[in-house]
Structure formats: C-alpha cells, structure tokens
CSV table of C-alpha atoms in Angstrom, one decimal:
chain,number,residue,atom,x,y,z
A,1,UNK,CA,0.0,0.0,0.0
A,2,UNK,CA,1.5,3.6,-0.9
A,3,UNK,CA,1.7,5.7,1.7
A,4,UNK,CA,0.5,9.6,2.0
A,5,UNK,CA,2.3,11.3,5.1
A,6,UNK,CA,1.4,14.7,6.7
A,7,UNK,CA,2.3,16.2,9.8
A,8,UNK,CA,-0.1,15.3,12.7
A,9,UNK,CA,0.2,18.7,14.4
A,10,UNK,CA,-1.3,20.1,16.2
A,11,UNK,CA,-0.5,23.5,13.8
A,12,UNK,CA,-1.6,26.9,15.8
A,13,UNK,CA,-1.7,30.0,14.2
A,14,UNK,CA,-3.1,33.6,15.3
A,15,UNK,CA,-6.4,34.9,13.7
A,16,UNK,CA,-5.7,36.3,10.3
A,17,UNK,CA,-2.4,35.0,9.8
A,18,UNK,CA,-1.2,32.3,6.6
A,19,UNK,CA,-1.8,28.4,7.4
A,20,UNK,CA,0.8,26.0,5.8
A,21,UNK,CA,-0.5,22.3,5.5
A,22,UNK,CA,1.9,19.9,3.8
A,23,UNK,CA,1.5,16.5,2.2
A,24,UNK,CA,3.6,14.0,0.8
A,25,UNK,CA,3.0,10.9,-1.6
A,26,UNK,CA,4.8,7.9,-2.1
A,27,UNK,CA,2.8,6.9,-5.4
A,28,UNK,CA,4.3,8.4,-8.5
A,29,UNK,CA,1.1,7.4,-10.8
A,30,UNK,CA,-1.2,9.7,-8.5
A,31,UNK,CA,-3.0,11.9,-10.6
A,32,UNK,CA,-5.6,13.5,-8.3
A,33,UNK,CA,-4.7,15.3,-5.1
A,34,UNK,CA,-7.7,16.9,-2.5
A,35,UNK,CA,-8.2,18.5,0.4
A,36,UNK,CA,-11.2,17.8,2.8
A,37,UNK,CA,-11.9,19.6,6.3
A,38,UNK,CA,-13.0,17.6,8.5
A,39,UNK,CA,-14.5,18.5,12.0
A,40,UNK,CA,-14.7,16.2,15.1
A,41,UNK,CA,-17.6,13.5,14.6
A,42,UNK,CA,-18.0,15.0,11.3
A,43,UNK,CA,-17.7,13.6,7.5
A,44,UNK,CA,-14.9,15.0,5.5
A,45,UNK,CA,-15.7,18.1,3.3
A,46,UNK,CA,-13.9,19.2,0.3
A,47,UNK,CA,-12.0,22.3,0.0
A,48,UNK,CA,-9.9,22.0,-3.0
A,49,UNK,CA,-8.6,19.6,-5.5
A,50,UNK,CA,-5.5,20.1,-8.0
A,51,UNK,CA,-4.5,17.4,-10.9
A,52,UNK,CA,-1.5,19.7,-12.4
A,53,UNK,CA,1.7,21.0,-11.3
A,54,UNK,CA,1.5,24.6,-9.6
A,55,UNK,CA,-0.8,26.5,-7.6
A,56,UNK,CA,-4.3,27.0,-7.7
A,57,UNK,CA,-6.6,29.5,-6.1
A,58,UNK,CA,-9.9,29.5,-4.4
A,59,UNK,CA,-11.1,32.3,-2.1
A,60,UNK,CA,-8.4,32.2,0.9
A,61,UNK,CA,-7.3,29.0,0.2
A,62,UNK,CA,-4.5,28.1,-2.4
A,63,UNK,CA,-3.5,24.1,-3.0
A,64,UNK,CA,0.2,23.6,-4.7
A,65,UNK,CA,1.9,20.3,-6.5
A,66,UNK,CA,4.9,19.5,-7.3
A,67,UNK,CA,4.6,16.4,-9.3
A,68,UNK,CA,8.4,15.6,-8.6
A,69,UNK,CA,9.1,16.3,-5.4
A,70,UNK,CA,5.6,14.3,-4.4
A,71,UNK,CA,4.2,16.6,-2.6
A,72,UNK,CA,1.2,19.0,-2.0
A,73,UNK,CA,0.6,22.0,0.0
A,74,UNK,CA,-2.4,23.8,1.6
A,75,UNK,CA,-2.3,27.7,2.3
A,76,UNK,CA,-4.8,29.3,4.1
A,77,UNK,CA,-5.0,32.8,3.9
A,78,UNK,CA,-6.9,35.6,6.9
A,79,UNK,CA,-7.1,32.3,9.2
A,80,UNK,CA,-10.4,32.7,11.1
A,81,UNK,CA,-11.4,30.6,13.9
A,82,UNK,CA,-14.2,28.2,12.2
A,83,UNK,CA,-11.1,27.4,9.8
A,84,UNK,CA,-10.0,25.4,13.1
A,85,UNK,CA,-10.4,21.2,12.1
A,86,UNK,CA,-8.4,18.6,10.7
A,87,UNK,CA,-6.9,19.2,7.2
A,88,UNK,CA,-6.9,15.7,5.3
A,89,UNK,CA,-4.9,15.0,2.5
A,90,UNK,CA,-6.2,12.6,-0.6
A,91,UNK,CA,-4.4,10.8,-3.4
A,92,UNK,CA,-5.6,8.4,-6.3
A,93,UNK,CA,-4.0,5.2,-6.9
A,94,UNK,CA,-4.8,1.9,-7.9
A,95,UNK,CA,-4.7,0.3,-11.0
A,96,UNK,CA,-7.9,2.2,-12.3
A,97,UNK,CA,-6.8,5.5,-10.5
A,98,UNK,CA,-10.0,5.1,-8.8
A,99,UNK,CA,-8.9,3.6,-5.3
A,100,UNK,CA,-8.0,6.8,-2.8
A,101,UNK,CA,-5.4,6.9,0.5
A,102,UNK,CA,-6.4,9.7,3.4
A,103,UNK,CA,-3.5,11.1,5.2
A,104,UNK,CA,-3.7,10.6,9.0
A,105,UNK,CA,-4.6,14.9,8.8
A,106,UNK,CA,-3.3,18.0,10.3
A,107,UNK,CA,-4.9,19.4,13.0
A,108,UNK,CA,-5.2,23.2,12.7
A,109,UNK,CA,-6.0,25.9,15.4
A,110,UNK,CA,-6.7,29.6,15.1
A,111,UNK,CA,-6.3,31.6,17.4
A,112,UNK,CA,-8.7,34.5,18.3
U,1,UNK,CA,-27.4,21.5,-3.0
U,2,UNK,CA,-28.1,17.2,-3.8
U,3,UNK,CA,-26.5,15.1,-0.7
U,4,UNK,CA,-25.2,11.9,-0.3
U,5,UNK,CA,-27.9,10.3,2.6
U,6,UNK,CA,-26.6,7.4,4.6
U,7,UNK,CA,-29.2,5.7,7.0
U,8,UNK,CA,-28.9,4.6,9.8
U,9,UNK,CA,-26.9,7.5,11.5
U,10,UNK,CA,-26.2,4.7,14.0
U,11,UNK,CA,-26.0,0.8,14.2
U,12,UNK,CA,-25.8,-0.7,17.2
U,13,UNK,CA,-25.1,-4.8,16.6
U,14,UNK,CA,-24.0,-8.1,18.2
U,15,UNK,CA,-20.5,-9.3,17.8
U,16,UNK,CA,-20.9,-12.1,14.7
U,17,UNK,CA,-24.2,-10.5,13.6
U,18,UNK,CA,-24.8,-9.3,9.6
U,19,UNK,CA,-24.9,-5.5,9.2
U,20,UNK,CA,-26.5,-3.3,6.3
U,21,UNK,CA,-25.3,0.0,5.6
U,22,UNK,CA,-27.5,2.4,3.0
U,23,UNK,CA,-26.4,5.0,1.0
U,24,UNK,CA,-28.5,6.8,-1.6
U,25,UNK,CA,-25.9,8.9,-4.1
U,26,UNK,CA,-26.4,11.9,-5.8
U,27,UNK,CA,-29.0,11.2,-8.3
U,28,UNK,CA,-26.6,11.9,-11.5
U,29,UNK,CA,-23.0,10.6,-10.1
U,30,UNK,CA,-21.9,7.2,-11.5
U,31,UNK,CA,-19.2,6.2,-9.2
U,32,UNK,CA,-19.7,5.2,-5.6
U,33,UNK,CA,-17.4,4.7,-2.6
U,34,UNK,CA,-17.0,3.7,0.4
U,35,UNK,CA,-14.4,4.4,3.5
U,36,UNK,CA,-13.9,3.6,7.2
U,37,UNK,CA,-12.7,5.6,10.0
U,38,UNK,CA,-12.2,4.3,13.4
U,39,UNK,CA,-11.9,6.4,16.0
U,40,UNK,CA,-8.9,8.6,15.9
U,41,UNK,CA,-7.4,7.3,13.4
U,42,UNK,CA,-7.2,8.0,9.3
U,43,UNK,CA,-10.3,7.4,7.0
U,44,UNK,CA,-9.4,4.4,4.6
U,45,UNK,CA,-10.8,3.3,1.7
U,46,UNK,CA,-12.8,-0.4,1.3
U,47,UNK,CA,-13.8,0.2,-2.2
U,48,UNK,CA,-15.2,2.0,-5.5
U,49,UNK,CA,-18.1,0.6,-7.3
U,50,UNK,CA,-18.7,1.6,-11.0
U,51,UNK,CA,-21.2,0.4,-13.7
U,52,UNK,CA,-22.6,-2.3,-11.1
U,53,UNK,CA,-19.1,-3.8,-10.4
U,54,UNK,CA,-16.4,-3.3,-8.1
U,55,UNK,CA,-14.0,-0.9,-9.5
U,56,UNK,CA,-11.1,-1.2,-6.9
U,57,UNK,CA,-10.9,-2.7,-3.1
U,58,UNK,CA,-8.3,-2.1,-0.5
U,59,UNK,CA,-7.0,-5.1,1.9
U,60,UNK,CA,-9.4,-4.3,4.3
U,61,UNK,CA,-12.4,-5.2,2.1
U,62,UNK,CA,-12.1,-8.9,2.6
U,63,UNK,CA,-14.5,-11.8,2.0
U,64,UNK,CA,-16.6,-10.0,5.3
U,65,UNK,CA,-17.3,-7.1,2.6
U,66,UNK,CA,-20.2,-6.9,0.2
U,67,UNK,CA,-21.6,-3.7,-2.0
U,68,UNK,CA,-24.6,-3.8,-3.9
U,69,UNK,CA,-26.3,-1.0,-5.9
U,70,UNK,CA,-30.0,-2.9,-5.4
U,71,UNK,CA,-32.2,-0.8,-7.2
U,72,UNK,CA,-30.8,2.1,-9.3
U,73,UNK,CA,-30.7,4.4,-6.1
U,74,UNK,CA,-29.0,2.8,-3.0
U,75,UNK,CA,-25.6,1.9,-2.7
U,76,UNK,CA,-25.3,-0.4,0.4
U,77,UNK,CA,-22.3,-1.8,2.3
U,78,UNK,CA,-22.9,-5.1,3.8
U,79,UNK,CA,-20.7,-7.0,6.6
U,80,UNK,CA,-21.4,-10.4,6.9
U,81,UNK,CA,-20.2,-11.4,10.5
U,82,UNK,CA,-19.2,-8.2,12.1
U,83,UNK,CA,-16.3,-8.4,14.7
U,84,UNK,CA,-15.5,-5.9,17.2
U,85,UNK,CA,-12.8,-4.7,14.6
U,86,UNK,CA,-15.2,-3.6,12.6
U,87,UNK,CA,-16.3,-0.5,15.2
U,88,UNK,CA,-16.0,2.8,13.2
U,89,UNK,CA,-17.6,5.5,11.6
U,90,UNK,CA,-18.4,4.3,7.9
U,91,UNK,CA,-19.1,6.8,5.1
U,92,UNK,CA,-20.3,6.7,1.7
U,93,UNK,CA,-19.3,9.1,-1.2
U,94,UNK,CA,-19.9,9.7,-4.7
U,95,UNK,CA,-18.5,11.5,-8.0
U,96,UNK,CA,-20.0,12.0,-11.2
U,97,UNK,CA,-17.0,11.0,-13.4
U,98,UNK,CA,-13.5,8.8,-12.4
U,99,UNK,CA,-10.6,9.7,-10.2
U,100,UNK,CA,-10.2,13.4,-11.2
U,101,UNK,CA,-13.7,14.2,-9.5
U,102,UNK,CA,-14.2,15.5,-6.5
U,103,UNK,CA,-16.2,13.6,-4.0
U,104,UNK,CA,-19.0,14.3,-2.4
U,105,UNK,CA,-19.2,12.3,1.5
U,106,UNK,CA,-22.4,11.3,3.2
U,107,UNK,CA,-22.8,12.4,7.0
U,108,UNK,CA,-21.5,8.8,7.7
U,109,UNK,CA,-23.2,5.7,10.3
U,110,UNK,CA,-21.6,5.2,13.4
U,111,UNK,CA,-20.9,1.3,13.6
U,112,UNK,CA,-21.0,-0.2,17.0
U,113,UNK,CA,-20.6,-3.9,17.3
U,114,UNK,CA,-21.0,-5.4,20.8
C-alpha cells in the first residue's frame, strides 16, 4: 500500500495569519490530489482539488503540487477561527486510479 | 445542493451479527465509494463501485465485505459477521466522473458492534 504522510500537528496559528498544510505521496502514478476539512464527529468536506503542477486559487485558500518532489501544500489565507479542524490530505491510486489513500490529517488551530 | 444520505446514523449490533449500511448517491453521479474511519485514526478506503461492479478494493475489504447498488438508487455496504474490529464511523461518497472528480461524503453511520 502507498503511503501519504502529513504532519499530525497540532499547527496553531493567530487569527488572520497564513496556514501552511503539507503532504507527501509515495505513489508516483497519482494523478488526483484533494483537500477535505474535516471536523470532530463530522464527514470530510472538500476544500480544493489540483491534478497539475502549480498553484491553484480559491477564495483564501491556495492548493500547490509538485509532481516531482511528491508533494502538496495547503495555504490558508486571513485564518479565522471556524477554519479550526483537521486538514486531510487525498491521493488516487490503484490500478484504475479510482482507489483513494487519506493522510492521517493535520490538525489546525486559530487563534482568536 | 443534492446530498449523499446514509441511514442509519447509527447501528448498534451483536458481535458475529450481519450489518447493512445504506447510501443513496447523488442522483446523476456514477461512481460510488466507500471508506472507514475508526476512531482517531485515518479514513481508509474499502472500495469503489462503478457500472454495477467493483471498481477497486483495499486489503481491508475482505471476503466479510459486500456492496450492492439494489435498485438504481441505494448503494449499500454489507458485513457479513461483524467483529468488534469492525467499530468505526463508515461513510459513503460519490462523484459523477473517475478519479479526477471531487467527491461528495455522506454524513456517515456510526458502527458499534458489541
């Protein structure tokens, strides 16, 4: 089984400040990299998703890949307190591409 | 905004008993999933299920494991002889094309086995 590693945390940062979630991938046929929120007790929700190299931009939050250093990044930008949850990082794999491996998560806290 | 629905939130069941978890997908999405999460640890995938067959399946979904799309709408996850292992939160989700689709999670049943 690949593996997909991020830092448990717990990450705090002060309200309004830059978040920095990191993720590396041990599958070099990944193709599809996400990023869910999830909250305690709660199913994961989808904040962004990136398939090529570089950034890309939604609202505060910007997802970067680098394809050959394995590896993908979460920023989150003005941090406000409800951004406070576990960050989970997702990869395809499998022989279809259709099989997907959850990082263990970061767990992120603003502080007001 | 269409939902994934999983019933029951909660399942309460005897050590060695059969389980039967529901989903109901978004109505257009043709690819269906589902994961595992015990508590405190990572969510893990069992399996994908496309055009009524089993599109991948992780170690974990051994011979216990059985999906079926009965009817056109459900998607349900069955266990054949649940073990105490097999405590965790269980969640369905869908996409409406392959691996470069974001997927959409039910709310999840909490799994107790006793």
């Amino acid at each position: 089984q690949k593996e997909v590693e991020q830092n448990s945390g717990p990450l705090s940062v002060p309200e309004g400040a830059i978040a920095s979630l990191n993720c590396t991938y041990s599958d070099r046929g990944s193709q599809s990299f996400f990023w869910y929120r999830q909250y305690s007790g709660k199913s994961p929700e989808l904040i962004m998703f990136i398939y090529s190299n570089g950034d890309k931009e939604d609202g505060r939050f910007t997802a970067q890949l680098n394809k050959a250093s394995q590896y993908v990044s979460l920023l989150i930008r003005d941090s406000q307190p409800s951004d406070s949850a576990t960050y989970l990082c997702a990869v395809n794999e499998g022989r279809t591409g259709n099989q997907f491996y959850f990082g263990t998560g970061t767990s992120l806290t603003v502080i007001p | 905004e269409p939902e994934v629905t999983q019933t029951p939130s909660h399942q309460v069941t005897q050590m060695g008993q059969e389980v039967i978890l529901r989903c109901v997908p978004i109505s257009n999405h043709l690819y269906f999933y589902w994961y595992r999460q015990i508590l405190g640890q990572k969510v893990e995938f069992l399996v994908s299920f496309y055009n009524n067959e089993i599109s991948e399946k992780s170690e974990i979904f051994d011979d216990q494991f059985s999906v079926e799309r009965p009817d056109g709408s459900n998607f349900t996850l069955k266990i054949r002889s649940t073990k105490l292992e097999d405590s965790a939160m269980y969640f369905c989700a869908s996409t409406l094309g392959t691996h470069n689709q974001p997927q959409h999670f039910g709310d999840g049943t909490r799994l107790s086995i006793l």
